[in-house]
GROMACS .gro file of N, CA and C in nm:
model
  111
    1MET      N    1  -0.228   4.830   3.132
    1MET     CA    2  -0.240   4.696   3.071
    1MET      C    3  -0.402   4.623   3.112
    2ASN      N    4  -0.455   4.564   3.022
    2ASN     CA    5  -0.602   4.551   3.053
    2ASN      C    6  -0.632   4.454   3.171
    3GLU      N    7  -0.732   4.496   3.250
    3GLU     CA    8  -0.773   4.447   3.375
    3GLU      C    9  -0.801   4.268   3.333
    4GLN      N   10  -0.892   4.252   3.258
    4GLN     CA   11  -0.904   4.131   3.265
    4GLN      C   12  -0.783   4.023   3.210
    5LEU      N   13  -0.647   4.106   3.149
    5LEU     CA   14  -0.553   4.062   3.117
    5LEU      C   15  -0.493   4.010   3.200
    6LYS      N   16  -0.445   4.115   3.320
    6LYS     CA   17  -0.384   4.097   3.439
    6LYS      C   18  -0.459   3.989   3.515
    7GLN      N   19  -0.537   4.018   3.547
    7GLN     CA   20  -0.646   3.860   3.612
    7GLN      C   21  -0.605   3.717   3.560
    8GLN      N   22  -0.606   3.747   3.417
    8GLN     CA   23  -0.594   3.585   3.365
    8GLN      C   24  -0.398   3.528   3.377
    9LEU      N   25  -0.341   3.655   3.379
    9LEU     CA   26  -0.199   3.576   3.389
    9LEU      C   27  -0.205   3.559   3.544
   10HIS      N   28  -0.230   3.663   3.645
   10HIS     CA   29  -0.231   3.627   3.768
   10HIS      C   30  -0.304   3.512   3.813
   11LEU      N   31  -0.367   3.413   3.754
   11LEU     CA   32  -0.453   3.320   3.792
   11LEU      C   33  -0.364   3.229   3.718
   12GLN      N   34  -0.275   3.220   3.588
   12GLN     CA   35  -0.160   3.145   3.540
   12GLN      C   36  -0.079   3.150   3.608
   13LEU      N   37  -0.005   3.262   3.682
   13LEU     CA   38   0.116   3.250   3.784
   13LEU      C   39   0.086   3.171   3.894
   14GLN      N   40  -0.069   3.225   3.980
   14GLN     CA   41  -0.080   3.109   4.046
   14GLN      C   42  -0.059   2.971   4.027
   15GLN      N   43  -0.146   2.932   3.940
   15GLN     CA   44  -0.141   2.768   3.894
   15GLN      C   45  -0.018   2.712   3.926
   16MET      N   46   0.075   2.787   3.782
   16MET     CA   47   0.199   2.731   3.750
   16MET      C   48   0.237   2.721   3.938
   17LEU      N   49   0.254   2.774   4.002
   17LEU     CA   50   0.349   2.833   4.160
   17LEU      C   51   0.265   2.722   4.236
   18GLU      N   52   0.154   2.670   4.225
   18GLU     CA   53   0.091   2.569   4.337
   18GLU      C   54   0.145   2.452   4.272
   19SER      N   55   0.121   2.415   4.153
   19SER     CA   56   0.186   2.280   4.073
   19SER      C   57   0.332   2.241   4.119
   20LEU      N   58   0.381   2.380   4.065
   20LEU     CA   59   0.544   2.356   4.145
   20LEU      C   60   0.565   2.373   4.256
   21LEU      N   61   0.458   2.384   4.352
   21LEU     CA   62   0.483   2.331   4.498
   21LEU      C   63   0.436   2.223   4.529
   22ALA      N   64   0.362   2.158   4.451
   22ALA     CA   65   0.301   2.043   4.458
   22ALA      C   66   0.392   1.940   4.484
   23GLN      N   67   0.481   1.943   4.288
   23GLN     CA   68   0.550   1.864   4.273
   23GLN      C   69   0.674   1.894   4.386
   24ILE      N   70   0.752   1.974   4.454
   24ILE     CA   71   0.842   2.011   4.538
   24ILE      C   72   0.781   1.902   4.660
   25ALA      N   73   0.656   1.917   4.704
   25ALA     CA   74   0.626   1.826   4.808
   25ALA      C   75   0.655   1.741   4.791
   26ALA      N   76   0.616   1.706   4.692
   26ALA     CA   77   0.589   1.517   4.674
   26ALA      C   78   0.716   1.433   4.678
   27GLN      N   79   0.828   1.524   4.617
   27GLN     CA   80   0.948   1.489   4.597
   27GLN      C   81   1.022   1.472   4.716
   28THR      N   82   1.004   1.560   4.808
   28THR     CA   83   1.039   1.571   4.924
   28THR      C   84   0.955   1.546   5.047
   29SER      N   85   0.805   1.505   5.061
   29SER     CA   86   0.732   1.417   5.133
   29SER      C   87   0.824   1.333   5.209
   30ASP      N   88   0.837   1.233   5.145
   30ASP     CA   89   0.951   1.085   5.185
   30ASP      C   90   1.020   1.138   5.316
   31VAL      N   91   1.109   1.236   5.241
   31VAL     CA   92   1.255   1.265   5.346
   31VAL      C   93   1.198   1.355   5.497
   32GLN      N   94   1.106   1.457   5.440
   32GLN     CA   95   1.063   1.557   5.560
   32GLN      C   96   0.950   1.562   5.655
   33VAL      N   97   0.910   1.432   5.645
   33VAL     CA   98   0.798   1.376   5.668
   33VAL      C   99   0.785   1.451   5.862
   34VAL      N  100   0.870   1.424   5.928
   34VAL     CA  101   0.923   1.459   6.068
   34VAL      C  102   0.920   1.587   6.075
   35GLU      N  103   0.997   1.664   5.977
   35GLU     CA  104   1.003   1.823   5.982
   35GLU      C  105   0.857   1.875   6.005
   36LEU      N  106   0.765   1.804   5.899
   36LEU     CA  107   0.652   1.911   5.876
   36LEU      C  108   0.557   1.915   6.004
   37ASP      N  109   0.584   1.812   6.131
   37ASP     CA  110   0.526   1.791   6.200
   37ASP      C  111   0.519   1.913   6.269
   0.00000   0.00000   0.00000
């Protein structure tokens, strides 16, 4: 596979994961404030 393409895909995956985690964190932050400490 093209090295540049691999890098691009990796970056896209990372961004998708980060936004997913951010959404989950935003949805559950109210509930888990105590546990996250």
